[in-house]
Amino acid sequence: SWKQYETVVRLHIKPALGKLKLDRVTALHVQTLYREKLDSGLSARRVIYIHVTLHKALKQAVRWSLIPRNVVDAAEPPKATKKEINPLDEEQVRRLMEAVRGNRLEALYVLAVNTGMRQGELLGLQWKDVDLDSGTLRVNRTIFGGVVSPPKTAKSRRSIKLSRAALAALKIHEKTSEWVFSTGSGKPINCTNLIKQSWRPLLKEAGLPHKRFHDLRHTCATLLLTKGVHPKVVQELLGHSSISITLDTYSHVLPNMQEKAVAAMDEIFE
């Protein structure tokens, strides 16, 4: 979307190339940008998105005869690799929940594990999206880089039935703003600040190894699949655009599911 392009330009492209005149930008400048972003910890997929955004911008500049050629064609973006899934196991989840109990963001972490919502979806949640009486919530927006945007895909805009734990956590969560999870001034929580000021200290307090916040989403899916929940249900809960994404992402769980299927068949024929 336009907002996502604007965010990429503002956070990544402009700081690196903004002081250069358009006709002075070279493929080496672009390649250096990619390398610096990878070295800073940005994922290959994010850098590829920077590449796509910059390529489209310079392609338009060529059309307008502002530059003779698109130098991004000569730059090589990183290859996207399949992300390693690193979910928490049940014991680690228990330790995390114990550590966060009583924390002002307890409900955020309970929701993350129970619903598999993306970080941006959680931070973009408003009280008008939550129905405590019916025990449901709607994913209507996401926040990334301080920009409020529609959900990632059409399937991402979804209704989620809340577990008892998630519903209870939301009921006792303090309402101080239209945003369910907000700063002291009532504004949405910044993604980076959440990681630095809340997530990492929480992991340390719980005595857990390094995990990404996104691993809570993987934790939700992995626990549900290993408990025998149908992949189609997990797909709808996570907001994946197709079930093939769910099956491909969580293929590590499938052998365990096959063992359960064999055991069930053995019971039938005993």
Short mmCIF file of C-alpha atoms in Angstrom, two decimals:
data_model
loop_
_atom_site.label_atom_id
_atom_site.label_comp_id
_atom_site.label_asym_id
_atom_site.label_seq_id
_atom_site.Cartn_x
_atom_site.Cartn_y
_atom_site.Cartn_z
CA SER A 1 0.00 0.00 0.00
CA TRP A 2 0.99 3.66 -0.30
CA LYS A 3 1.51 3.92 3.45
CA GLN A 4 3.89 0.96 3.43
CA TYR A 5 5.89 2.51 0.58
CA GLU A 6 6.00 5.82 2.46
CA THR A 7 7.28 4.06 5.57
CA VAL A 8 10.07 2.30 3.64
CA VAL A 9 11.14 5.57 2.01
CA ARG A 10 11.07 7.50 5.30
CA LEU A 11 12.81 4.90 7.47
CA HIS A 12 15.28 3.31 5.06
CA ILE A 13 15.76 4.98 1.66
CA LYS A 14 15.73 8.68 2.50
CA PRO A 15 18.24 8.47 5.40
CA ALA A 16 20.70 6.58 3.17
CA LEU A 17 20.23 8.24 -0.24
CA GLY A 18 18.27 11.42 0.47
CA LYS A 19 21.28 13.75 0.30
CA LEU A 20 22.29 12.54 -3.18
CA LYS A 21 20.99 14.10 -6.37
CA LEU A 22 18.88 11.64 -8.34
CA ASP A 23 21.37 11.40 -11.21
CA ARG A 24 24.22 10.80 -8.75
CA VAL A 25 22.78 7.63 -7.25
CA THR A 26 24.77 4.59 -8.38
CA ALA A 27 24.30 0.85 -8.14
CA LEU A 28 27.10 0.84 -5.55
CA HIS A 29 25.11 3.24 -3.35
CA VAL A 30 22.12 0.92 -3.59
CA GLN A 31 24.16 -2.22 -2.92
CA THR A 32 25.75 -0.55 0.11
CA LEU A 33 22.28 0.31 1.40
CA TYR A 34 21.24 -3.35 1.19
CA ARG A 35 24.40 -4.51 2.97
CA GLU A 36 24.06 -1.97 5.78
CA LYS A 37 20.44 -2.92 6.36
CA LEU A 38 21.29 -6.62 6.52
CA ASP A 39 24.18 -5.90 8.90
CA SER A 40 21.84 -3.91 11.15
CA GLY A 41 19.65 -6.99 11.59
CA LEU A 42 16.94 -6.26 9.03
CA SER A 43 15.62 -9.45 7.45
CA ALA A 44 16.28 -10.34 3.82
CA ARG A 45 12.55 -9.99 3.11
CA ARG A 46 12.54 -6.43 4.44
CA VAL A 47 15.55 -5.54 2.31
CA ILE A 48 13.85 -7.06 -0.73
CA TYR A 49 10.88 -4.79 -0.03
CA ILE A 50 13.27 -1.80 0.05
CA HIS A 51 14.64 -3.01 -3.31
CA VAL A 52 11.17 -3.26 -4.84
CA THR A 53 10.16 0.18 -3.57
CA LEU A 54 13.35 1.86 -4.82
CA HIS A 55 13.15 0.08 -8.18
CA LYS A 56 9.59 1.29 -8.76
CA ALA A 57 10.53 4.86 -7.86
CA LEU A 58 13.52 4.99 -10.21
CA LYS A 59 11.57 3.23 -12.96
CA GLN A 60 9.12 6.12 -12.86
CA ALA A 61 12.02 8.59 -12.90
CA VAL A 62 13.28 6.95 -16.12
CA ARG A 63 9.81 7.30 -17.66
CA TRP A 64 9.86 10.99 -16.83
CA SER A 65 13.36 11.30 -18.37
CA LEU A 66 14.82 12.46 -15.06
CA ILE A 67 17.54 9.79 -15.28
CA PRO A 68 18.78 7.74 -18.27
CA ARG A 69 18.55 4.32 -16.63
CA ASN A 70 17.45 2.51 -13.49
CA VAL A 71 20.61 1.78 -11.50
CA VAL A 72 18.67 -0.59 -9.22
CA ASP A 73 18.73 -3.08 -12.12
CA ALA A 74 22.47 -3.45 -11.51
CA ALA A 75 22.11 -3.98 -7.76
CA GLU A 76 21.57 -7.46 -6.38
CA PRO A 77 19.02 -7.81 -3.56
CA PRO A 78 19.42 -10.61 -1.00
CA LYS A 79 17.64 -13.88 -1.58
CA ALA A 80 14.76 -14.57 0.76
CA THR A 81 15.35 -17.62 2.89
CA LYS A 82 12.71 -19.59 4.68
CA LYS A 83 12.33 -18.19 8.17
CA GLU A 84 13.32 -20.53 10.97
CA ILE A 85 10.44 -21.26 13.30
CA ASN A 86 11.44 -20.94 16.95
CA PRO A 87 8.29 -21.31 19.08
CA LEU A 88 8.14 -21.55 22.85
CA ASP A 89 7.25 -24.94 24.29
CA GLU A 90 4.50 -25.35 26.89
CA GLU A 91 6.85 -25.00 29.86
CA GLN A 92 8.35 -21.82 28.41
CA VAL A 93 4.87 -20.40 27.86
CA ARG A 94 4.03 -21.07 31.51
CA ARG A 95 7.20 -19.29 32.63
CA LEU A 96 6.43 -16.34 30.36
CA MET A 97 2.88 -16.03 31.69
CA GLU A 98 4.16 -16.18 35.28
CA ALA A 99 6.69 -13.43 34.57
CA VAL A 100 4.14 -11.13 32.93
CA ARG A 101 1.43 -11.59 35.57
CA GLY A 102 0.44 -8.20 36.96
CA ASN A 103 2.36 -6.34 34.23
CA ARG A 104 0.39 -3.52 32.59
CA LEU A 105 0.86 -5.31 29.25
CA GLU A 106 -0.11 -8.74 30.53
CA ALA A 107 -3.17 -8.81 28.25
CA LEU A 108 -1.00 -8.12 25.19
CA TYR A 109 1.14 -11.20 25.79
CA VAL A 110 -1.84 -13.37 26.71
CA LEU A 111 -3.51 -12.33 23.45
CA ALA A 112 -0.34 -12.93 21.44
CA VAL A 113 -0.04 -16.53 22.64
CA ASN A 114 -3.77 -17.30 22.58
CA THR A 115 -4.67 -15.73 19.22
CA GLY A 116 -1.46 -15.69 17.19
CA MET A 117 -2.09 -12.06 16.22
CA ARG A 118 0.79 -10.23 14.59
CA GLN A 119 2.59 -7.57 16.60
CA GLY A 120 1.22 -4.78 14.41
CA GLU A 121 -2.32 -6.17 14.74
CA LEU A 122 -2.06 -6.22 18.53
CA LEU A 123 -0.73 -2.67 18.70
CA GLY A 124 -3.40 -1.52 16.23
CA LEU A 125 -6.24 -2.95 18.33
CA GLN A 126 -8.85 -0.46 19.55
CA TRP A 127 -11.52 -1.01 22.17
CA LYS A 128 -14.24 -0.61 19.55
CA ASP A 129 -12.84 -3.79 17.93
CA VAL A 130 -13.40 -5.80 21.12
CA ASP A 131 -16.73 -7.27 22.24
CA LEU A 132 -16.27 -8.52 25.78
CA ASP A 133 -19.88 -9.72 25.97
CA SER A 134 -19.59 -12.09 23.00
CA GLY A 135 -15.91 -12.83 23.68
CA THR A 136 -14.71 -11.81 20.22
CA LEU A 137 -12.52 -9.20 18.59
CA ARG A 138 -12.02 -7.92 15.05
CA VAL A 139 -8.67 -7.30 13.38
CA ASN A 140 -9.30 -4.07 11.46
CA ARG A 141 -5.90 -2.39 11.28
CA THR A 142 -2.19 -2.80 11.85
CA ILE A 143 0.61 -0.46 12.92
CA PHE A 144 4.13 -0.54 11.49
CA GLY A 145 6.71 2.23 11.83
CA GLY A 146 4.12 4.46 13.45
CA VAL A 147 1.84 4.20 10.41
CA VAL A 148 -1.70 2.84 10.79
CA SER A 149 -2.65 0.66 7.80
CA PRO A 150 -5.31 -1.87 6.80
CA PRO A 151 -4.50 -5.52 7.64
CA LYS A 152 -1.87 -7.31 5.57
CA THR A 153 -4.35 -9.19 3.34
CA ALA A 154 -8.10 -9.63 2.97
CA LYS A 155 -7.87 -12.80 5.09
CA SER A 156 -5.99 -10.83 7.76
CA ARG A 157 -9.12 -8.75 8.37
CA ARG A 158 -10.83 -11.32 10.55
CA SER A 159 -12.93 -12.06 13.61
CA ILE A 160 -11.31 -13.98 16.47
CA LYS A 161 -13.09 -15.93 19.20
CA LEU A 162 -11.29 -15.36 22.48
CA SER A 163 -10.20 -18.08 24.88
CA ARG A 164 -11.20 -17.80 28.54
CA ALA A 165 -7.68 -16.66 29.44
CA ALA A 166 -7.61 -13.97 26.74
CA LEU A 167 -11.07 -12.71 27.65
CA ALA A 168 -10.23 -12.56 31.36
CA ALA A 169 -7.00 -10.66 30.66
CA LEU A 170 -8.84 -8.08 28.55
CA LYS A 171 -11.56 -7.61 31.16
CA ILE A 172 -9.06 -6.55 33.82
CA HIS A 173 -6.89 -4.54 31.41
CA GLU A 174 -7.05 -0.82 32.18
CA LYS A 175 -8.84 1.35 29.60
CA THR A 176 -6.87 4.59 29.31
CA SER A 177 -7.27 5.30 25.59
CA GLU A 178 -9.14 4.27 22.45
CA TRP A 179 -6.15 1.99 21.85
CA VAL A 180 -6.21 -1.24 23.84
CA PHE A 181 -2.43 -1.06 24.32
CA SER A 182 -1.18 2.49 24.64
CA THR A 183 1.56 4.67 26.09
CA GLY A 184 1.07 6.83 29.16
CA SER A 185 -0.03 9.65 26.87
CA GLY A 186 -2.70 7.48 25.23
CA LYS A 187 -0.89 6.93 21.92
CA PRO A 188 -0.24 3.55 20.26
CA ILE A 189 2.88 1.77 21.51
CA ASN A 190 5.87 1.96 19.18
CA CYS A 191 6.95 -1.47 17.87
CA THR A 192 10.63 -0.90 18.62
CA ASN A 193 9.93 0.42 22.10
CA LEU A 194 7.81 -2.65 22.86
CA ILE A 195 10.73 -4.93 22.03
CA LYS A 196 13.38 -2.94 23.89
CA GLN A 197 11.40 -1.85 26.94
CA SER A 198 9.04 -4.77 27.46
CA TRP A 199 9.69 -7.94 25.46
CA ARG A 200 13.43 -8.36 26.04
CA PRO A 201 13.28 -7.53 29.77
CA LEU A 202 10.36 -9.97 30.08
CA LEU A 203 12.36 -12.79 28.49
CA LYS A 204 15.20 -12.09 30.90
CA GLU A 205 12.87 -12.09 33.90
CA ALA A 206 11.34 -15.40 32.79
CA GLY A 207 14.81 -16.91 32.27
CA LEU A 208 14.07 -17.66 28.62
CA PRO A 209 16.52 -17.69 25.69
CA HIS A 210 16.38 -15.12 22.90
CA LYS A 211 13.09 -15.18 21.04
CA ARG A 212 11.49 -12.79 18.57
CA PHE A 213 8.12 -11.34 19.48
CA HIS A 214 6.86 -12.93 16.25
CA ASP A 215 7.71 -16.32 17.74
CA LEU A 216 4.64 -15.93 19.96
CA ARG A 217 2.55 -16.20 16.79
CA HIS A 218 4.44 -19.36 15.85
CA THR A 219 3.96 -20.62 19.40
CA CYS A 220 0.19 -20.28 19.13
CA ALA A 221 0.05 -22.14 15.82
CA THR A 222 2.45 -24.89 16.88
CA LEU A 223 0.65 -25.59 20.16
CA LEU A 224 -2.74 -25.74 18.43
CA LEU A 225 -1.54 -28.05 15.66
CA THR A 226 0.20 -30.41 18.09
CA LYS A 227 -3.05 -30.56 20.10
CA GLY A 228 -4.86 -31.77 17.00
CA VAL A 229 -6.60 -28.56 15.91
CA HIS A 230 -7.34 -28.71 12.16
CA PRO A 231 -4.89 -26.67 10.02
CA LYS A 232 -7.84 -24.89 8.36
CA VAL A 233 -8.92 -23.53 11.75
CA VAL A 234 -5.35 -22.42 12.47
CA GLN A 235 -5.17 -20.73 9.06
CA GLU A 236 -8.31 -18.72 9.77
CA LEU A 237 -7.13 -17.79 13.27
CA LEU A 238 -3.77 -16.53 12.00
CA GLY A 239 -5.24 -14.80 8.96
CA HIS A 240 -3.11 -16.65 6.40
CA SER A 241 -4.28 -16.02 2.83
CA SER A 242 -4.25 -19.76 2.06
CA ILE A 243 -3.95 -23.04 3.93
CA SER A 244 -0.82 -23.87 1.91
CA ILE A 245 1.00 -21.06 3.77
CA THR A 246 -0.03 -22.58 7.10
CA LEU A 247 1.03 -26.09 6.10
CA ASP A 248 4.33 -24.91 4.63
CA THR A 249 5.19 -22.68 7.59
CA TYR A 250 4.43 -25.34 10.18
CA SER A 251 5.59 -28.41 8.29
CA HIS A 252 7.74 -29.31 11.33
CA VAL A 253 4.53 -30.18 13.19
CA LEU A 254 3.16 -32.51 10.49
CA PRO A 255 5.17 -35.64 11.45
CA ASN A 256 3.66 -35.48 14.94
CA MET A 257 0.19 -35.08 13.43
CA GLN A 258 0.79 -38.11 11.21
CA GLU A 259 1.77 -40.20 14.23
CA LYS A 260 -1.51 -39.25 15.91
CA ALA A 261 -3.40 -40.17 12.74
CA VAL A 262 -1.73 -43.59 12.65
CA ALA A 263 -2.50 -44.13 16.35
CA ALA A 264 -6.15 -43.22 15.72
CA MET A 265 -6.35 -45.67 12.83
CA ASP A 266 -4.77 -48.40 14.96
CA GLU A 267 -7.48 -47.86 17.59
CA ILE A 268 -10.19 -48.30 14.96
CA PHE A 269 -8.85 -51.68 13.84
CA GLU A 270 -7.97 -53.07 17.27
#
